[in-house]
Short mmCIF file of C-alpha atoms and ligand atoms in Angstrom, two decimals:
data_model
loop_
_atom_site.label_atom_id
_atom_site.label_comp_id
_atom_site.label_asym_id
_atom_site.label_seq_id
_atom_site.Cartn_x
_atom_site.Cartn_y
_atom_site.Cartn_z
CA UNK A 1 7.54 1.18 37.55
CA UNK A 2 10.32 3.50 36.73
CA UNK A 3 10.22 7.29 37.71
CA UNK A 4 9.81 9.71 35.35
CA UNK A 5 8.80 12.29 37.40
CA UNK A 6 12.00 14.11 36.71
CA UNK A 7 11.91 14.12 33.12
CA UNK A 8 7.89 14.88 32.47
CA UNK A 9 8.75 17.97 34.84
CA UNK A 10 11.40 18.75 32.78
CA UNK A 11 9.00 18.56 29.54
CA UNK A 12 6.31 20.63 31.39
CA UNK A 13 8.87 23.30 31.92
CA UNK A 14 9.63 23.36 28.37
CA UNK A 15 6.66 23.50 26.77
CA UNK A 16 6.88 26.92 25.17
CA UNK A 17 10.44 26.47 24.11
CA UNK A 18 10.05 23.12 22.28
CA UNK A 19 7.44 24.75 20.28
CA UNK A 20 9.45 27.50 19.82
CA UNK A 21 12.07 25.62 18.38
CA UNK A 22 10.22 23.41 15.82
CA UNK A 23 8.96 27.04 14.12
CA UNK A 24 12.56 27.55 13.76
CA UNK A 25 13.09 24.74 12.30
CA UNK A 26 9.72 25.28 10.15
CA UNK A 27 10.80 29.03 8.80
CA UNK A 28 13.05 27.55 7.19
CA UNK A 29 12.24 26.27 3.66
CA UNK A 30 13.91 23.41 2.94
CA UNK A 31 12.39 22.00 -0.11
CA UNK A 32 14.47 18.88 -1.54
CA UNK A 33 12.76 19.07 -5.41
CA UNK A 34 13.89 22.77 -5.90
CA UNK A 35 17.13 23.50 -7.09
CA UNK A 36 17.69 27.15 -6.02
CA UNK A 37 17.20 25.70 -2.06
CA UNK A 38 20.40 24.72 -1.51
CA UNK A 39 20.94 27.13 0.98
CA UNK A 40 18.40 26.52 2.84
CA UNK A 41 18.41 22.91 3.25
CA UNK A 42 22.07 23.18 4.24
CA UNK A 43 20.52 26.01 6.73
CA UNK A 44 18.33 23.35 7.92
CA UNK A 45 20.80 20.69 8.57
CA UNK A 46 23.31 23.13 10.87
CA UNK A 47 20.24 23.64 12.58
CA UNK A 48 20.20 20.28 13.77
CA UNK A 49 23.37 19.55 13.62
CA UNK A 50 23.81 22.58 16.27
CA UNK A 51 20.92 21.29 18.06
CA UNK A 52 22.00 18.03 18.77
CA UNK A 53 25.60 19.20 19.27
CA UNK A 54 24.81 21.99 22.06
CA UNK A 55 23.05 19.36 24.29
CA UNK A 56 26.77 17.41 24.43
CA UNK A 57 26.02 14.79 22.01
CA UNK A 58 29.23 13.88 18.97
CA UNK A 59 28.05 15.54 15.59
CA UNK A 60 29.30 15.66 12.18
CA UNK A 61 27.66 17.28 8.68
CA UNK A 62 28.63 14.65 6.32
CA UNK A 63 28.47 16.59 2.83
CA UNK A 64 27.74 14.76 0.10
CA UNK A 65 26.19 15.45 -4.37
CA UNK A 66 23.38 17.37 -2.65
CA UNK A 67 21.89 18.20 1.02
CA UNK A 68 24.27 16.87 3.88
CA UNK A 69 23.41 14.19 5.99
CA UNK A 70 23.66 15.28 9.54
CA UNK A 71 24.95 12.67 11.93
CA UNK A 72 25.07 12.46 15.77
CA UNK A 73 25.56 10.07 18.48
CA UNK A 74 25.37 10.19 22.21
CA UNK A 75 28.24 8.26 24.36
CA UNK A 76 28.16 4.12 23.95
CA UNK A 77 26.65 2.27 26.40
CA UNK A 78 28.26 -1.24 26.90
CA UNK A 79 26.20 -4.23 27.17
CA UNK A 80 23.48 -2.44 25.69
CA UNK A 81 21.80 -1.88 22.60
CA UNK A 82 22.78 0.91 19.93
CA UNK A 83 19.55 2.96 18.62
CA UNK A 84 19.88 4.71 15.59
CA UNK A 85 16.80 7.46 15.06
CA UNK A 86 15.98 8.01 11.24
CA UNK A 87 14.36 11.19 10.61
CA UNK A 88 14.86 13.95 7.24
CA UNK A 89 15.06 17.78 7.63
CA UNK A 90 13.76 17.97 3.95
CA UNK A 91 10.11 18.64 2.88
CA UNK A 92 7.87 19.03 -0.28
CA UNK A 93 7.20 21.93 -1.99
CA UNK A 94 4.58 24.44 -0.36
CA UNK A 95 2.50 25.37 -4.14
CA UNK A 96 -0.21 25.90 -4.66
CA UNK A 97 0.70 28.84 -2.11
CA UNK A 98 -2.97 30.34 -3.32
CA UNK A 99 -4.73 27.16 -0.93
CA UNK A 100 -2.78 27.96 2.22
CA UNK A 101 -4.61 29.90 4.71
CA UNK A 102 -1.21 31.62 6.36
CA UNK A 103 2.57 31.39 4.62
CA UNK A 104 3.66 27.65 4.56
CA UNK A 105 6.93 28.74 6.21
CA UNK A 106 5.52 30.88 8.58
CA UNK A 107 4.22 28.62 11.24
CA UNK A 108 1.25 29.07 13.85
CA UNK A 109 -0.72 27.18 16.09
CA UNK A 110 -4.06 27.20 15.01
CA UNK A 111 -6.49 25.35 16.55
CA UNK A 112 -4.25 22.82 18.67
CA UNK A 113 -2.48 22.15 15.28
CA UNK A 114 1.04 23.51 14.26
CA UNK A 115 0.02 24.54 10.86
CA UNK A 116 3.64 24.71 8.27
CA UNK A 117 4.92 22.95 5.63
CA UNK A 118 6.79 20.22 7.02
CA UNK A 119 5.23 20.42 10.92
CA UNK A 120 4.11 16.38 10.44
CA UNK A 121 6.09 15.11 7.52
CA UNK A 122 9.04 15.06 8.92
CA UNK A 123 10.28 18.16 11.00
CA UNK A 124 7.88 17.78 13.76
CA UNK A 125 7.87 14.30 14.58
CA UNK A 126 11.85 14.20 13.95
CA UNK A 127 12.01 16.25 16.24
CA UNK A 128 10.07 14.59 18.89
CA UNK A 129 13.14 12.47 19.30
CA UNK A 130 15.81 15.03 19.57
CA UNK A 131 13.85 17.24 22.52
CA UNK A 132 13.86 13.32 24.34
CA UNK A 133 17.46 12.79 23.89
CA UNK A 134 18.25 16.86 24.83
CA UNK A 135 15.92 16.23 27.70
CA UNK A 136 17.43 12.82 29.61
CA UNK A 137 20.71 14.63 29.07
CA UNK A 138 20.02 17.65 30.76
CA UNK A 139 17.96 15.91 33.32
CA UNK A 140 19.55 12.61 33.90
CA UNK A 141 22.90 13.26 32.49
CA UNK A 142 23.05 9.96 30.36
CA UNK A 143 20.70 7.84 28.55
CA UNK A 144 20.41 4.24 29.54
CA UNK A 145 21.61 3.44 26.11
CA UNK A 146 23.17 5.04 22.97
CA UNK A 147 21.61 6.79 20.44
CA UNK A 148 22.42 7.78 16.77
CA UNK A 149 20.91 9.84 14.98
CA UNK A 150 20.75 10.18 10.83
CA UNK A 151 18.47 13.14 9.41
CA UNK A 152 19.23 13.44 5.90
CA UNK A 153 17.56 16.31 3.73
CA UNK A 154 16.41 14.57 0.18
CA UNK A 155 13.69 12.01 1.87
CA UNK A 156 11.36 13.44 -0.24
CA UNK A 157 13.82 13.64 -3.56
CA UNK A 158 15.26 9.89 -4.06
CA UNK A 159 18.09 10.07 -1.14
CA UNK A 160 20.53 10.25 -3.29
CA UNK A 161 23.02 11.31 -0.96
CA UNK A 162 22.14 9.13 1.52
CA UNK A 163 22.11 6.20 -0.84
CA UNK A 164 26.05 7.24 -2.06
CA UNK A 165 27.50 7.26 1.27
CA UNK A 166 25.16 4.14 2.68
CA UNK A 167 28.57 1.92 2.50
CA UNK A 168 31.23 4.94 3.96
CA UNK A 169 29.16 5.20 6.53
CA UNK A 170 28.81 1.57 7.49
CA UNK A 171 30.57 2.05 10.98
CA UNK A 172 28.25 4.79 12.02
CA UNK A 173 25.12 3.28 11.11
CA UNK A 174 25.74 0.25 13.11
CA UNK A 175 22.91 -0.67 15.87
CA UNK A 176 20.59 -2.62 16.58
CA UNK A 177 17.53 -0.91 16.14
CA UNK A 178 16.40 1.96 14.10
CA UNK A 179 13.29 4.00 15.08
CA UNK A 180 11.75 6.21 12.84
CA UNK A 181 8.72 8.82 13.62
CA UNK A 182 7.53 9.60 10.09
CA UNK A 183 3.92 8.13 9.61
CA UNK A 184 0.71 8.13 11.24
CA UNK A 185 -1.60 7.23 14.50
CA UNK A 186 -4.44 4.92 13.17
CA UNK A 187 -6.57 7.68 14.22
CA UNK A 188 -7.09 10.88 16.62
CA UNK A 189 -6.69 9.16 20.07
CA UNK A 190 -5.57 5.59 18.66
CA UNK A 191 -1.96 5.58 18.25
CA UNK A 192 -0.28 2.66 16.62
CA UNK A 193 2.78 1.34 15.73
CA UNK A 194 3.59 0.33 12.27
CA UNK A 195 5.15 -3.19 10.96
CA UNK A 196 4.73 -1.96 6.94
CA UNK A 197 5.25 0.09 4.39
CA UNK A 198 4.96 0.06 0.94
CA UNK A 199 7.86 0.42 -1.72
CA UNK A 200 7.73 2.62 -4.60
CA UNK A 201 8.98 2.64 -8.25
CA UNK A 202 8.63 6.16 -9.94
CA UNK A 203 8.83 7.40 -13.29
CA UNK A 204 8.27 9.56 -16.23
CA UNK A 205 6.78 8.09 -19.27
CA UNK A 206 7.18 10.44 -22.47
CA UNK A 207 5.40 9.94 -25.94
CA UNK A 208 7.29 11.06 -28.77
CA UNK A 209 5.40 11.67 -32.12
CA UNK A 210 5.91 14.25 -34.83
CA UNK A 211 8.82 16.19 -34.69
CA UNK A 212 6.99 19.35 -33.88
CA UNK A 213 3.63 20.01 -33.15
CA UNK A 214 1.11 19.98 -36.11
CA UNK A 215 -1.98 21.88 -36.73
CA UNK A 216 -4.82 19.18 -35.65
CA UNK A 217 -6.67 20.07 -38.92
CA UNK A 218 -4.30 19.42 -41.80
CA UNK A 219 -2.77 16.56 -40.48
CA UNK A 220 -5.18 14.91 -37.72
CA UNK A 221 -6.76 11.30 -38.80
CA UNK A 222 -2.78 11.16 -40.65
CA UNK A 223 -0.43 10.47 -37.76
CA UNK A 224 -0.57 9.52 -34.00
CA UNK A 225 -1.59 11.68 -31.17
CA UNK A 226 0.75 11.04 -28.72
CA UNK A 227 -1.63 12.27 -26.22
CA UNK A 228 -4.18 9.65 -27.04
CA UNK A 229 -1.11 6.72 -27.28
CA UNK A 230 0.02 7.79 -23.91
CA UNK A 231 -3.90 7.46 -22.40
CA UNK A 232 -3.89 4.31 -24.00
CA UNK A 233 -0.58 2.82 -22.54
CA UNK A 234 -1.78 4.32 -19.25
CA UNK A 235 -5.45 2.73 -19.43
CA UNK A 236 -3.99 -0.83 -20.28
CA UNK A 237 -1.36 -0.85 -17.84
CA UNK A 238 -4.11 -1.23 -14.97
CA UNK A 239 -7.98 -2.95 -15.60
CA UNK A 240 -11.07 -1.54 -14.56
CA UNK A 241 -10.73 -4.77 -11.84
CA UNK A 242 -7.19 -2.94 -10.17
CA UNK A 243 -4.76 -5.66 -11.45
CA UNK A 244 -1.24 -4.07 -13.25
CA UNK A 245 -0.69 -5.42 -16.29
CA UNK A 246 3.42 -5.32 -16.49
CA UNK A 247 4.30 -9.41 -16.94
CA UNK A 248 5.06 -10.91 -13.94
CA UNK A 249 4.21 -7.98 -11.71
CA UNK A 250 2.67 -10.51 -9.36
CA UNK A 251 5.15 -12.94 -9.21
CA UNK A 252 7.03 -11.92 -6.05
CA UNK A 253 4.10 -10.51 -3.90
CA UNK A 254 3.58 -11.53 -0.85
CA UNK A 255 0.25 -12.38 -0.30
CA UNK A 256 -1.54 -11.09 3.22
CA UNK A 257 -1.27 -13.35 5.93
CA UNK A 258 -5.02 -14.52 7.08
CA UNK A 259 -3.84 -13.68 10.93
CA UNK A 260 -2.84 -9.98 9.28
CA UNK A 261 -6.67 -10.21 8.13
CA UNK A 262 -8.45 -10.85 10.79
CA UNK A 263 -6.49 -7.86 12.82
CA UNK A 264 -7.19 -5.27 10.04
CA UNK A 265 -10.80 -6.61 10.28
CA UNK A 266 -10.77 -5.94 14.29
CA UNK A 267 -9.77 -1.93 13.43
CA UNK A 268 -12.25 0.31 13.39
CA UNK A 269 -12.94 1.59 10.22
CA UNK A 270 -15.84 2.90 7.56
CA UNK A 271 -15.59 2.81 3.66
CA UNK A 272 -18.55 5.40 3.85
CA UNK A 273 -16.65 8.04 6.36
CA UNK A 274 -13.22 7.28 3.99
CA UNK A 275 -14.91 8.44 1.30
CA UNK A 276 -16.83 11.42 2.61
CA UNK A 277 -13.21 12.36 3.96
CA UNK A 278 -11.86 11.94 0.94
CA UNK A 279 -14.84 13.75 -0.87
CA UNK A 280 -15.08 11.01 -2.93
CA UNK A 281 -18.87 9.74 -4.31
CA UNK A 282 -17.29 5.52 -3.72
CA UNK A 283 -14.00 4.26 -2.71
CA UNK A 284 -12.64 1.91 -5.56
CA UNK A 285 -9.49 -0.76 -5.99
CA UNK A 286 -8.36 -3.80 -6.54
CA UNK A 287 -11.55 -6.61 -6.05
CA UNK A 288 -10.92 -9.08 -3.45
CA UNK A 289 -9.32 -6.53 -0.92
CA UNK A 290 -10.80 -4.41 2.03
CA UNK A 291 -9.61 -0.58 1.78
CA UNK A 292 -7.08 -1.31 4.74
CA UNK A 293 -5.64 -4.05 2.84
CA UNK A 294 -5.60 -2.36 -0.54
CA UNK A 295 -4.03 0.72 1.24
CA UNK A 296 -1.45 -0.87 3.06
CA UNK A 297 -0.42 -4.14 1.69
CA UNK A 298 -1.24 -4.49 -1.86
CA UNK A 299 0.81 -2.52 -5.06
CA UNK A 300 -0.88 -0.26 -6.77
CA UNK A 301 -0.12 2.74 -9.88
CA UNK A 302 -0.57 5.73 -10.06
CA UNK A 303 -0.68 9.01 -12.32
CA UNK A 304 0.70 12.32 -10.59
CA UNK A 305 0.89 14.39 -13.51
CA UNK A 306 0.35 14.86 -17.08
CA UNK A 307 2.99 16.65 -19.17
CA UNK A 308 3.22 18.22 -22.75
CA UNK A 309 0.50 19.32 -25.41
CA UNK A 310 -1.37 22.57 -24.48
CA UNK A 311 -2.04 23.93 -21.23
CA UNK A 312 -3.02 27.35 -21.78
CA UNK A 313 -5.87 29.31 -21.62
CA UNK A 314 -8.38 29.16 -24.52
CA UNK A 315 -8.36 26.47 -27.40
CA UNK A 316 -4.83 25.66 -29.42
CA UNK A 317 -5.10 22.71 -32.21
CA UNK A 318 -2.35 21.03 -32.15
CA UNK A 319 -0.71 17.45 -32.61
CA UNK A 320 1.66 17.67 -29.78
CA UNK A 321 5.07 16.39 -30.69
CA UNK A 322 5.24 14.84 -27.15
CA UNK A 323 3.23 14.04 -24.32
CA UNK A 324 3.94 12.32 -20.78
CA UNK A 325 3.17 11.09 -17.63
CA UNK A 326 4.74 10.93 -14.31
CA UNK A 327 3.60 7.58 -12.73
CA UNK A 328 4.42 5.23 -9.86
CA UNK A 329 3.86 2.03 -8.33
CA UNK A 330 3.73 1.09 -5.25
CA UNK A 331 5.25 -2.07 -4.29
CA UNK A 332 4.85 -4.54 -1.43
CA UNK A 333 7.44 -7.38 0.09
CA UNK A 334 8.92 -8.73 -2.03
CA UNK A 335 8.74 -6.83 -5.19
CA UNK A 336 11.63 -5.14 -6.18
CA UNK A 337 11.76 -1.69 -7.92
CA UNK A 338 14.54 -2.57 -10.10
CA UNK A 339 12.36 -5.90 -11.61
CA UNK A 340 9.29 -3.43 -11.75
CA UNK A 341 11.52 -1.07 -14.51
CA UNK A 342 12.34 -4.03 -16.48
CA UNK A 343 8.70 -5.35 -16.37
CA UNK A 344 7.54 -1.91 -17.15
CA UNK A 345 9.85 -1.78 -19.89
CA UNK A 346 8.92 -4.74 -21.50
CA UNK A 347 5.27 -3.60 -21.10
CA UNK A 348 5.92 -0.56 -23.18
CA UNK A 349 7.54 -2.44 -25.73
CA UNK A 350 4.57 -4.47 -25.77
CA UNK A 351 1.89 -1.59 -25.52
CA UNK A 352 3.19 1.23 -27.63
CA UNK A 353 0.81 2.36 -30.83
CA UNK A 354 2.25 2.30 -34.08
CA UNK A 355 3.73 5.67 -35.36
CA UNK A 356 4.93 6.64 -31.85
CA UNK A 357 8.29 6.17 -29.69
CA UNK A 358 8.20 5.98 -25.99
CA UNK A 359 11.02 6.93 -23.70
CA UNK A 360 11.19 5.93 -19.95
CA UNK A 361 12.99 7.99 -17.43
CA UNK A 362 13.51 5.71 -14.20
CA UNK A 363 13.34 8.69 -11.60
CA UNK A 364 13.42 6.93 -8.26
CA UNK A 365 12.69 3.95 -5.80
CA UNK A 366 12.66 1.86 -2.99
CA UNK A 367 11.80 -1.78 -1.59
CA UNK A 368 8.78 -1.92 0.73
CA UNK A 369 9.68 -2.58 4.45
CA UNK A 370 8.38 -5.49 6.84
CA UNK A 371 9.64 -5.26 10.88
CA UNK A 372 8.66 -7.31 13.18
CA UNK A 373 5.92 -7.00 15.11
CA UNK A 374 6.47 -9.60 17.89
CA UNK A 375 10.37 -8.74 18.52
CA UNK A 376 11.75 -7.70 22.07
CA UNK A 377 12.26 -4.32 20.92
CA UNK A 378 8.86 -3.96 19.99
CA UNK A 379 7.59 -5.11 22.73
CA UNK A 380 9.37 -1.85 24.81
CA UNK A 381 8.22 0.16 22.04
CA UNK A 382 4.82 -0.55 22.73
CA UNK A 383 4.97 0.22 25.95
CA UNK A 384 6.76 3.67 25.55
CA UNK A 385 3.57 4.44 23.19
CA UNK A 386 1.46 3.28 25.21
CA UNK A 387 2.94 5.63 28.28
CA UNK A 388 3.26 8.98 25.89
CA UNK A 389 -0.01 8.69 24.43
CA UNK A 390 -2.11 7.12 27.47
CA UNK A 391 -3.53 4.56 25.27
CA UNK A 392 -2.65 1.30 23.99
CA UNK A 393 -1.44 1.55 20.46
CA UNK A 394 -2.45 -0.97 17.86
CA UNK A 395 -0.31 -2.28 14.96
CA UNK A 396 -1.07 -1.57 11.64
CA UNK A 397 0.99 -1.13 7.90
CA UNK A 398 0.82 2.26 5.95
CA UNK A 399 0.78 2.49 2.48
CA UNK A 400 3.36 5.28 2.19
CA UNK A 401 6.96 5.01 1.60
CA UNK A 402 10.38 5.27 2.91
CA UNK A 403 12.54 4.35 -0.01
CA UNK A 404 15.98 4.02 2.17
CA UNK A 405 14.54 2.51 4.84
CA UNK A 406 14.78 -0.74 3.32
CA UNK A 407 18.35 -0.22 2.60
CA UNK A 408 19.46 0.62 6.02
CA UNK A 409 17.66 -2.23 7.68
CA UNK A 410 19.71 -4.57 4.99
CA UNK A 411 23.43 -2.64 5.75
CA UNK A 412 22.48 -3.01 9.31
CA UNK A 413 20.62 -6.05 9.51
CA UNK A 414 18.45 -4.17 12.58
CA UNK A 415 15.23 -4.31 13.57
CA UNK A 416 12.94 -1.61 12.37
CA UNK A 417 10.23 0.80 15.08
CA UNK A 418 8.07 2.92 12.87
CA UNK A 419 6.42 5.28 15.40
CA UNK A 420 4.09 7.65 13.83
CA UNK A 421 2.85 10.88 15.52
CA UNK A 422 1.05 12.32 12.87
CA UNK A 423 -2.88 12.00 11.92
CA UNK A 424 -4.10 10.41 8.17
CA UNK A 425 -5.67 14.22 8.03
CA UNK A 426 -2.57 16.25 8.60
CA UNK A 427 -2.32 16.97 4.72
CA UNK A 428 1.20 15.98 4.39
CA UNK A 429 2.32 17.38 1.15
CA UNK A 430 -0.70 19.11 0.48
CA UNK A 431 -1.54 22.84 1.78
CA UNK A 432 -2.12 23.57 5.48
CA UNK A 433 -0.24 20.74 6.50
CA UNK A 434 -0.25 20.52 10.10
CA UNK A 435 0.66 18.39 13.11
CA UNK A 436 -0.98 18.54 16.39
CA UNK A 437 0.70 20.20 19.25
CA UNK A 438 -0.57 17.72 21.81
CA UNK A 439 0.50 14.94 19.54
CA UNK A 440 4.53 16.46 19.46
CA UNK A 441 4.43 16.86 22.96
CA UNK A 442 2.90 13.01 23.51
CA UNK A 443 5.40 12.23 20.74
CA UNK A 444 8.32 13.66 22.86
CA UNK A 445 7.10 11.95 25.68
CA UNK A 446 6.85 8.70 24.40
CA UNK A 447 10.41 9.20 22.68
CA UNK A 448 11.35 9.85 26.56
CA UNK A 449 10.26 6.42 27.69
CA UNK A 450 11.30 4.35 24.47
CA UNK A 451 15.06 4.99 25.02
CA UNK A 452 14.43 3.00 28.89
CA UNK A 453 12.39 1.29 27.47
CA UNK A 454 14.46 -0.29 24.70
CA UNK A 455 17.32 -1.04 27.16
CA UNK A 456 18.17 -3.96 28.73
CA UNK A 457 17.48 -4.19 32.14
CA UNK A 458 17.77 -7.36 33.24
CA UNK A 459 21.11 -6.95 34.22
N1 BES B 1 6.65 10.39 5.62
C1 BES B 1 6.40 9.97 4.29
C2 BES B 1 6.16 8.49 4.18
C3 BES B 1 4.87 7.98 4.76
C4 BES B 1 3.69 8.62 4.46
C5 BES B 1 4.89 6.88 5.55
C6 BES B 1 2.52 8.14 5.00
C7 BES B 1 3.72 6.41 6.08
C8 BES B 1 2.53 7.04 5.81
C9 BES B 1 7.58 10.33 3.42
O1 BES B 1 8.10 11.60 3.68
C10 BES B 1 7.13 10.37 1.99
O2 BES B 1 6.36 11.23 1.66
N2 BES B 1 7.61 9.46 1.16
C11 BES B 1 7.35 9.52 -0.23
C12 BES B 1 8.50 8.88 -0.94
C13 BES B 1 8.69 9.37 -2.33
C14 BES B 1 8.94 10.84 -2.40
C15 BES B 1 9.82 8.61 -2.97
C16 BES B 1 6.07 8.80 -0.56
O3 BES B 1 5.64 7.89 0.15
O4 BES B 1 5.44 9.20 -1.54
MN1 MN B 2 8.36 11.91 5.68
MN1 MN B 3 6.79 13.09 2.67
#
């Protein structure tokens, strides 16, 4: 048994002032999707740049078409392995303001939760990682092995940047594990550690029909409502039974492993309570699959929005010229997001009424992820968890994505720890997102005992 008296002392004492330095972090708004934020999420990434750099560790700002990558390492370790911690500085937009109970980018404790736009997903638990590293330095003076870190600020936006400089930065990315806090416990009190995560493929779908609106009366029963081709593309691309429609959508699933099953089956879980959570009257999906399994390891679409025609107040009646939909999938191993647009494409060639023209706009994506749940650095992982948040976590997949992820692991060929702090609950990209304080401080702690953890100490 190691002693980590030293360090836990260390993390007692700073309490306040690790709290105090995620709302920094918090105030500011660094919101990927808008435009006018480039300030701020360059504001955001000196931040942690000066962080990192001010408790002695090498840091660079690697600028790139949009929010720099921040990059840091602490001093190489030989004979052991090379860490690199994934995290992004970058977070959704806050609207609809009118829902949050206090400014998004004014953060408070409320509750036992850190209540801010971004305080789970990611700033929070990123930071989890950095207050670890910051702590063994100051305490121990080294860490038992090196760590990287890259925090990029467009997770949310397609990592673009990242994606551009993936093969410049080759040298720096090179480890042989990557650990990522960016998901979520199984539940309040049941930590886990995560093997999974689902892919996406996103786009916009737009409808094109008369070449400006008409007036519904003269001209409706004469032409196409682009509105009502678009609902019907949408309505055939997935049955009432769950199953996508786009040919060969199927062909390169992987289908769930009977051991993965039977362990989903051994979780804890209630379709009823997941629905009254959701405020839902009946959970539905794909037949043949459990909720777990149709959450975390099986694709799925999705509509997120509805564009064109009227939106105002009142009545207008129109033909729109145009209508559209953003939609995405989300993809398990092995589909790949690039077969998914030509599938889709051929779909819509397929499925598009007469009198109509569709356009597709290929927005953004990324290749599920798979790690390993029985490797050697999982094994240390688990036991780090297992010490920050005094209970044995259990291993699960997530359905949410991490579109470089699966990138990174390929440049680096590394194994992959996806350590999740936050809660299913903690309305990540919705209003009053939040992140419980215990939970950073257990996340911190944990981070504390993963870096020994991970090492090799046989020698
Ligand atoms: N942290 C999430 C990913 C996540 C969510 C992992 C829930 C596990 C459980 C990440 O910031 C995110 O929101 N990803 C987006 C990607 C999209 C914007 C391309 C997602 O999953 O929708
Ligand atoms: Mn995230
Ligand atoms: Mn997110």
């Amino acid at each position: 048994m190691t002693d980590f008296s030293a360090l836990d002392r260390h993390l007692q004492d700073n309490r306040q002032s690790h709290l105090e330095q995620l709302f920094e972090l918090l105030r500011i708004p660094s919101i990927s999707a808008d435009s006018s934020k480039k300030a701020e999420l360059e504001m955001a990434a000196k931040w942690v740049k000066d962080k990192l750099a001010a408790g002695g560790l090498h840091t660079e700002l690697i600028p790139g078409d949009g929010p720099p990558l921040v990059y840091a390492e602490t001093k190489a370790v030989p004979g052991q392995p090379v860490v690199l911690v994934y995290g992004h500085y970058d977070v959704q937009p806050a609207d609809p303001l009118e829902l949050w109970n206090t400014p998004p980018f004014e953060p408070v404790v409320r509750g036992g939760n850190i209540v801010a736009r971004g305080s789970t997903d990611d700033k929070g638990q990123m930071l989890t990682h950095v207050q670890s590293v910051l702590a063994w330095l100051q305490v121990e003076k080294a860490l038992p092995l090196q760590v990287k870190f890259l925090i990029e600020g467009q997770e949310e936006n397609g990592s673009q940047v990242l994606q551009e400089k993936l093969a410049a930065i080759q040298s720096k990315l090179a480890c042989d594990v990557i650990a990522i806090s960016d998901s979520s416990q199984y539940a309040p009190g049941q930590p886990a550690i995560t093997y999974g995560l689902r892919g996406i493929a996103y786009y916009e779908i737009r409808v094109h029909g008369p070449k400006a609106d008409l007036h519904s009366g003269s001209f409706g029963g004469a032409v196409t409502n682009p509105g009502l081709a678009l609902a019907r593309i949408l309505t055939e691309m997935k049955t009432p039974d769950g199953k996508i429609q786009l040919p060969g959508f199927y062909d390169s699933v992987v289908e769930i492993d009977e051991s993965e099953r039977a362990m989903w089956k051994g979780l804890n879980f209630s379709d009823e309570q997941f629905a009254t959570q959701l405020g839902v009257s009946e959970l539905t999906g794909e037949v043949g699959y459990s909720t777990l399994e149709r959450r975390w390891a099986r694709p799925t679409l999705d509509v997120h929005g509805l564009l064109g025609g009227y939106q105002g107040e009142g009545g207008k009646t129109i033909i729109p010229s145009w209508m559209g939909a953003k939609i995405s999938f989300r993809l398990v191993p092995n589909q790949d997001p690039k077969q998914v647009t030509l599938q889709l494409q051929q779909f819509l060639s397929e499925h598009t009424p007469p009198g109509v023209r569709v356009e597709l706009i290929d927005l953004h994506g990324g290749r599920g992820v798979m790690a390993n749940p029985h490797s050697k650095f999982m094994q240390g992982a688990m036991q780090a968890v297992q010490e920050g948040f005094e209970t044995k976590p259990v291993l699960i997949r997530e359905g949410g994505s991490i579109p470089i992820v699966a990138q990174m692991v390929e440049a680096t060929g590394a194994d992959v720890l996806l350590l999740g702090w936050g809660l299913d609950d903690d309305g990540a990209h919705s209003p009053n997102e939040k992140f419980c304080l215990e939970d950073y401080y257990r996340g911190i702690r944990a981070s504390t005992r993963l870096w020994h953890y991970l090492a090799n100490r046989s020698s």
